[in-house]
Amino acid sequence: MASADLGAELSCSICLSTYTDPVSLRCGHNFCRDCIVMVLDTQEGTGGYSCPECRAGYQERPALEKNRKLSNIVERFLCSHPEPEETQIFCTYCDSPVPATKTCLQCDASFCDKHLSKHSKSAEHVLMEPTVSFEDRKCFIHKEMMKYYCSEDSAAICISCWVAGDHRGHHVELLNAASDKKKETLRAVIETLKSEREETERRVQRLQDHRREEKEKAAGVTEKVTDLFRDIRGELRHPEEGGPGEISRQEEQMSLSIADLITQLEKQKDELSRKISSIEEICNVTNPLTVLKQEPESDVISHRSCDVTSDVRVAGCVDDGIISQILLRGLLHLSDNLMDLQTKRQLSVMEKADILLDIKTASDYIIISGDLRSASDTDVDQNRPDGPERFSVQQVLSSCSFSSGRHYWEVDVSEAKEWAMGVAGHSIERKSEDDESFIGCNDKSWCLHFVTDFKAEHNNVVKQIEEMDPGSPVQTVGIYLDYEAGRLSFYQLCDPIRHLHTFSATFTEPLYAAFYVYGDTSIKIIN
């Protein structure tokens, strides 16, 4: 009991906890430093200060003096009486310990279910979860329970704050009523957040479904491509096998022919050697009569010419013309069957669009070639007749437009250090000198351009594209438009082909191929 009494004496009257860094006012009352500083801060500007304990007044903000003796007592007390562990809260009115289910702020007491049924149902009696600490429910100025809520200042207050304090005349309601209103608001927020969460889940599910579908599509396309090349290899197998087979046949026939000729010539050589020996024997005879009497064979002294060309002609040669014919027939057969193979494997056909430049849209400082496929910058005014379709900036559109389907075209940019290209709707501004006319700088056009690096732009929103390999500058750009799918893709046509960027949009009007021609540059549409 003495220990409990000492603990009460060492408690701050503001926070109701053991003193922390205790300080004293001139009136002799002690407080935690932080607690009294907070109270004095609230009294700032009211014309004076007062002690929360005895209401002693001060004209100026009172100095706070550290109470060293009290601080030492608190320190020794805490060392000998450590904070007990949190214990269960019991009913105030039960003789034996019965766990409490609620605590009443008005009664400053806790109740079990039995005694709670007899408790006042008045709104003033605010019930809360069982607790023994009311410090956070009491006004630190008036030491009264905070039962009301000031909606103007968004603060919980006591009756004195409302009647005679800083909240006098403000709109005030009971804590429970204010809590219920806030809960209603929070429930509405929860419903909104739930709806957003459900929409987010649907979006995640759609993306997961799209990823699965595209994965299946990729596997299907891979299978089609694999089957196509297997069919192509099958078509090539005949000329591939027929060519070497014919070469082997001709080589074998030629070898047999040469072998027969060699055999005949070897026999002829042996016969000639025999006759040479016979004549040499005659030549070696010393008796003239004997020499004259010997008659050589009649064909020995006949003239025989050795015709190598004739032998080669008889032996024959490998006829590469026939080989070429075999290969050509196989390749022509493959060429005839390619479309059938493509249809068989259900591969979509992507043919080049026949893009021609529309000179009626070209700036007066752009030269259009005679075949309408090249555009070059010039300093010389072309003095073309003005019209509503002609650009006042260095741009030109194609003569054809696309309002459906899939289309592909290629542009040679090897003569352009800087370039910009894409698509634009017919409603794009033509005469404005500001950004409204430039492709990519409005909601009517989509553009990929290169100056010092690559950027994709639509409606003035620019996206930086990862840096290219400086050792392999772009020579040719491929552009693919899928109108219904709302996709516009750009490719670097090198080995291998490299994807640069894809726009995703909803196209609502016919689109034209669009080009911006920089100074001292030239671009060419590849037929």
PDB file of C-alpha atoms in Angstrom, residues 254-363:
ATOM      1  CA  MET A 254      32.453 -40.554-117.448  1.00  0.00           C
ATOM      2  CA  SER A 255      34.796 -42.629-115.267  1.00  0.00           C
ATOM      3  CA  LEU A 256      33.686 -45.854-116.950  1.00  0.00           C
ATOM      4  CA  SER A 257      34.154 -44.294-120.386  1.00  0.00           C
ATOM      5  CA  ILE A 258      37.609 -43.038-119.500  1.00  0.00           C
ATOM      6  CA  ALA A 259      38.545 -46.414-118.053  1.00  0.00           C
ATOM      7  CA  ASP A 260      37.570 -48.130-121.353  1.00  0.00           C
ATOM      8  CA  LEU A 261      39.576 -45.614-123.344  1.00  0.00           C
ATOM      9  CA  ILE A 262      42.583 -46.030-121.085  1.00  0.00           C
ATOM     10  CA  THR A 263      42.402 -49.819-121.472  1.00  0.00           C
ATOM     11  CA  GLN A 264      42.312 -49.479-125.257  1.00  0.00           C
ATOM     12  CA  LEU A 265      45.184 -47.010-125.254  1.00  0.00           C
ATOM     13  CA  GLU A 266      47.261 -49.242-122.951  1.00  0.00           C
ATOM     14  CA  LYS A 267      46.811 -52.113-125.417  1.00  0.00           C
ATOM     15  CA  GLN A 268      47.769 -49.802-128.254  1.00  0.00           C
ATOM     16  CA  LYS A 269      50.803 -48.655-126.301  1.00  0.00           C
ATOM     17  CA  ASP A 270      51.922 -52.243-125.707  1.00  0.00           C
ATOM     18  CA  GLU A 271      51.545 -53.064-129.432  1.00  0.00           C
ATOM     19  CA  LEU A 272      53.553 -49.983-130.334  1.00  0.00           C
ATOM     20  CA  SER A 273      56.271 -51.001-127.887  1.00  0.00           C
ATOM     21  CA  ARG A 274      56.455 -54.443-129.489  1.00  0.00           C
ATOM     22  CA  LYS A 275      56.795 -52.982-132.976  1.00  0.00           C
ATOM     23  CA  ILE A 276      59.430 -50.521-131.784  1.00  0.00           C
ATOM     24  CA  SER A 277      61.456 -53.442-130.414  1.00  0.00           C
ATOM     25  CA  SER A 278      61.123 -55.340-133.706  1.00  0.00           C
ATOM     26  CA  ILE A 279      62.369 -52.391-135.729  1.00  0.00           C
ATOM     27  CA  GLU A 280      65.184 -51.726-133.277  1.00  0.00           C
ATOM     28  CA  GLU A 281      66.369 -55.326-133.802  1.00  0.00           C
ATOM     29  CA  ILE A 282      66.531 -54.699-137.550  1.00  0.00           C
ATOM     30  CA  CYS A 283      68.437 -51.503-136.966  1.00  0.00           C
ATOM     31  CA  ASN A 284      70.958 -53.356-134.857  1.00  0.00           C
ATOM     32  CA  VAL A 285      71.831 -55.846-137.692  1.00  0.00           C
ATOM     33  CA  THR A 286      75.234 -55.067-139.288  1.00  0.00           C
ATOM     34  CA  ASN A 287      74.789 -57.060-142.496  1.00  0.00           C
ATOM     35  CA  PRO A 288      73.238 -54.808-145.138  1.00  0.00           C
ATOM     36  CA  LEU A 289      71.727 -57.679-147.028  1.00  0.00           C
ATOM     37  CA  THR A 290      69.965 -58.864-143.920  1.00  0.00           C
ATOM     38  CA  VAL A 291      68.581 -55.397-143.174  1.00  0.00           C
ATOM     39  CA  LEU A 292      67.245 -55.037-146.645  1.00  0.00           C
ATOM     40  CA  LYS A 293      65.623 -58.406-146.590  1.00  0.00           C
ATOM     41  CA  GLN A 294      63.609 -57.605-143.374  1.00  0.00           C
ATOM     42  CA  GLU A 295      60.160 -56.138-144.095  1.00  0.00           C
ATOM     43  CA  PRO A 296      58.486 -54.217-141.246  1.00  0.00           C
ATOM     44  CA  GLU A 297      54.714 -54.535-140.591  1.00  0.00           C
ATOM     45  CA  SER A 298      52.710 -52.453-143.007  1.00  0.00           C
ATOM     46  CA  ASP A 299      51.196 -50.113-140.378  1.00  0.00           C
ATOM     47  CA  VAL A 300      54.458 -49.517-138.545  1.00  0.00           C
ATOM     48  CA  ILE A 301      55.641 -46.796-140.849  1.00  0.00           C
ATOM     49  CA  SER A 302      52.125 -45.259-141.239  1.00  0.00           C
ATOM     50  CA  HIS A 303      51.636 -41.862-139.624  1.00  0.00           C
ATOM     51  CA  ARG A 304      49.518 -41.840-136.458  1.00  0.00           C
ATOM     52  CA  SER A 305      48.440 -38.548-134.800  1.00  0.00           C
ATOM     53  CA  CYS A 306      47.637 -38.383-131.062  1.00  0.00           C
ATOM     54  CA  ASP A 307      44.424 -36.290-130.712  1.00  0.00           C
ATOM     55  CA  VAL A 308      43.927 -35.553-126.948  1.00  0.00           C
ATOM     56  CA  THR A 309      40.880 -33.375-127.626  1.00  0.00           C
ATOM     57  CA  SER A 310      39.233 -36.214-129.443  1.00  0.00           C
ATOM     58  CA  ASP A 311      39.882 -38.532-126.478  1.00  0.00           C
ATOM     59  CA  VAL A 312      38.305 -36.043-124.028  1.00  0.00           C
ATOM     60  CA  ARG A 313      35.321 -35.633-126.290  1.00  0.00           C
ATOM     61  CA  VAL A 314      34.839 -39.367-126.448  1.00  0.00           C
ATOM     62  CA  ALA A 315      35.253 -39.696-122.651  1.00  0.00           C
ATOM     63  CA  GLY A 316      32.638 -37.013-121.987  1.00  0.00           C
ATOM     64  CA  CYS A 317      32.324 -34.260-119.292  1.00  0.00           C
ATOM     65  CA  VAL A 318      30.052 -33.408-116.346  1.00  0.00           C
ATOM     66  CA  ASP A 319      27.115 -31.476-117.818  1.00  0.00           C
ATOM     67  CA  ASP A 320      26.485 -28.644-115.302  1.00  0.00           C
ATOM     68  CA  GLY A 321      23.689 -27.347-117.529  1.00  0.00           C
ATOM     69  CA  ILE A 322      21.562 -30.372-116.681  1.00  0.00           C
ATOM     70  CA  ILE A 323      22.389 -29.886-112.990  1.00  0.00           C
ATOM     71  CA  SER A 324      21.274 -26.262-113.217  1.00  0.00           C
ATOM     72  CA  GLN A 325      18.057 -27.343-114.894  1.00  0.00           C
ATOM     73  CA  ILE A 326      17.328 -29.833-112.114  1.00  0.00           C
ATOM     74  CA  LEU A 327      17.902 -27.184-109.445  1.00  0.00           C
ATOM     75  CA  LEU A 328      15.965 -24.521-111.348  1.00  0.00           C
ATOM     76  CA  ARG A 329      12.974 -26.796-111.843  1.00  0.00           C
ATOM     77  CA  GLY A 330      13.003 -27.598-108.117  1.00  0.00           C
ATOM     78  CA  LEU A 331      13.193 -23.937-107.127  1.00  0.00           C
ATOM     79  CA  LEU A 332      10.446 -22.975-109.580  1.00  0.00           C
ATOM     80  CA  HIS A 333       8.286 -25.740-108.172  1.00  0.00           C
ATOM     81  CA  LEU A 334       8.985 -24.422-104.659  1.00  0.00           C
ATOM     82  CA  SER A 335       8.127 -20.894-105.771  1.00  0.00           C
ATOM     83  CA  ASP A 336       4.839 -22.104-107.238  1.00  0.00           C
ATOM     84  CA  ASN A 337       4.006 -23.919-104.006  1.00  0.00           C
ATOM     85  CA  LEU A 338       5.045 -21.201-101.519  1.00  0.00           C
ATOM     86  CA  MET A 339       1.634 -19.528-101.484  1.00  0.00           C
ATOM     87  CA  ASP A 340      -0.019 -22.914-101.073  1.00  0.00           C
ATOM     88  CA  LEU A 341       2.318 -23.703 -98.181  1.00  0.00           C
ATOM     89  CA  GLN A 342       1.580 -20.317 -96.603  1.00  0.00           C
ATOM     90  CA  THR A 343      -2.157 -20.909 -96.879  1.00  0.00           C
ATOM     91  CA  LYS A 344      -1.780 -24.460 -95.601  1.00  0.00           C
ATOM     92  CA  ARG A 345       0.049 -23.232 -92.485  1.00  0.00           C
ATOM     93  CA  GLN A 346      -2.393 -20.296 -92.043  1.00  0.00           C
ATOM     94  CA  LEU A 347       0.294 -17.626 -91.926  1.00  0.00           C
ATOM     95  CA  SER A 348      -1.027 -14.112 -92.468  1.00  0.00           C
ATOM     96  CA  VAL A 349       0.150 -12.325 -95.588  1.00  0.00           C
ATOM     97  CA  MET A 350       1.747  -8.916 -95.126  1.00  0.00           C
ATOM     98  CA  GLU A 351       2.295  -7.267 -98.479  1.00  0.00           C
ATOM     99  CA  LYS A 352       4.007  -3.925 -98.948  1.00  0.00           C
ATOM    100  CA  ALA A 353       1.652  -1.013 -99.334  1.00  0.00           C
ATOM    101  CA  ASP A 354       2.175   1.006-102.502  1.00  0.00           C
ATOM    102  CA  ILE A 355       3.035   4.320-100.854  1.00  0.00           C
ATOM    103  CA  LEU A 356       3.258   7.402-103.071  1.00  0.00           C
ATOM    104  CA  LEU A 357       3.801  10.943-101.798  1.00  0.00           C
ATOM    105  CA  ASP A 358       1.009  13.472-102.279  1.00  0.00           C
ATOM    106  CA  ILE A 359       2.584  16.575-103.783  1.00  0.00           C
ATOM    107  CA  LYS A 360      -0.540  18.582-102.862  1.00  0.00           C
ATOM    108  CA  THR A 361       0.448  18.226 -99.185  1.00  0.00           C
ATOM    109  CA  ALA A 362       4.199  18.867 -99.568  1.00  0.00           C
ATOM    110  CA  SER A 363       5.763  22.044 -98.202  1.00  0.00           C
TER     111      SER A 363
END
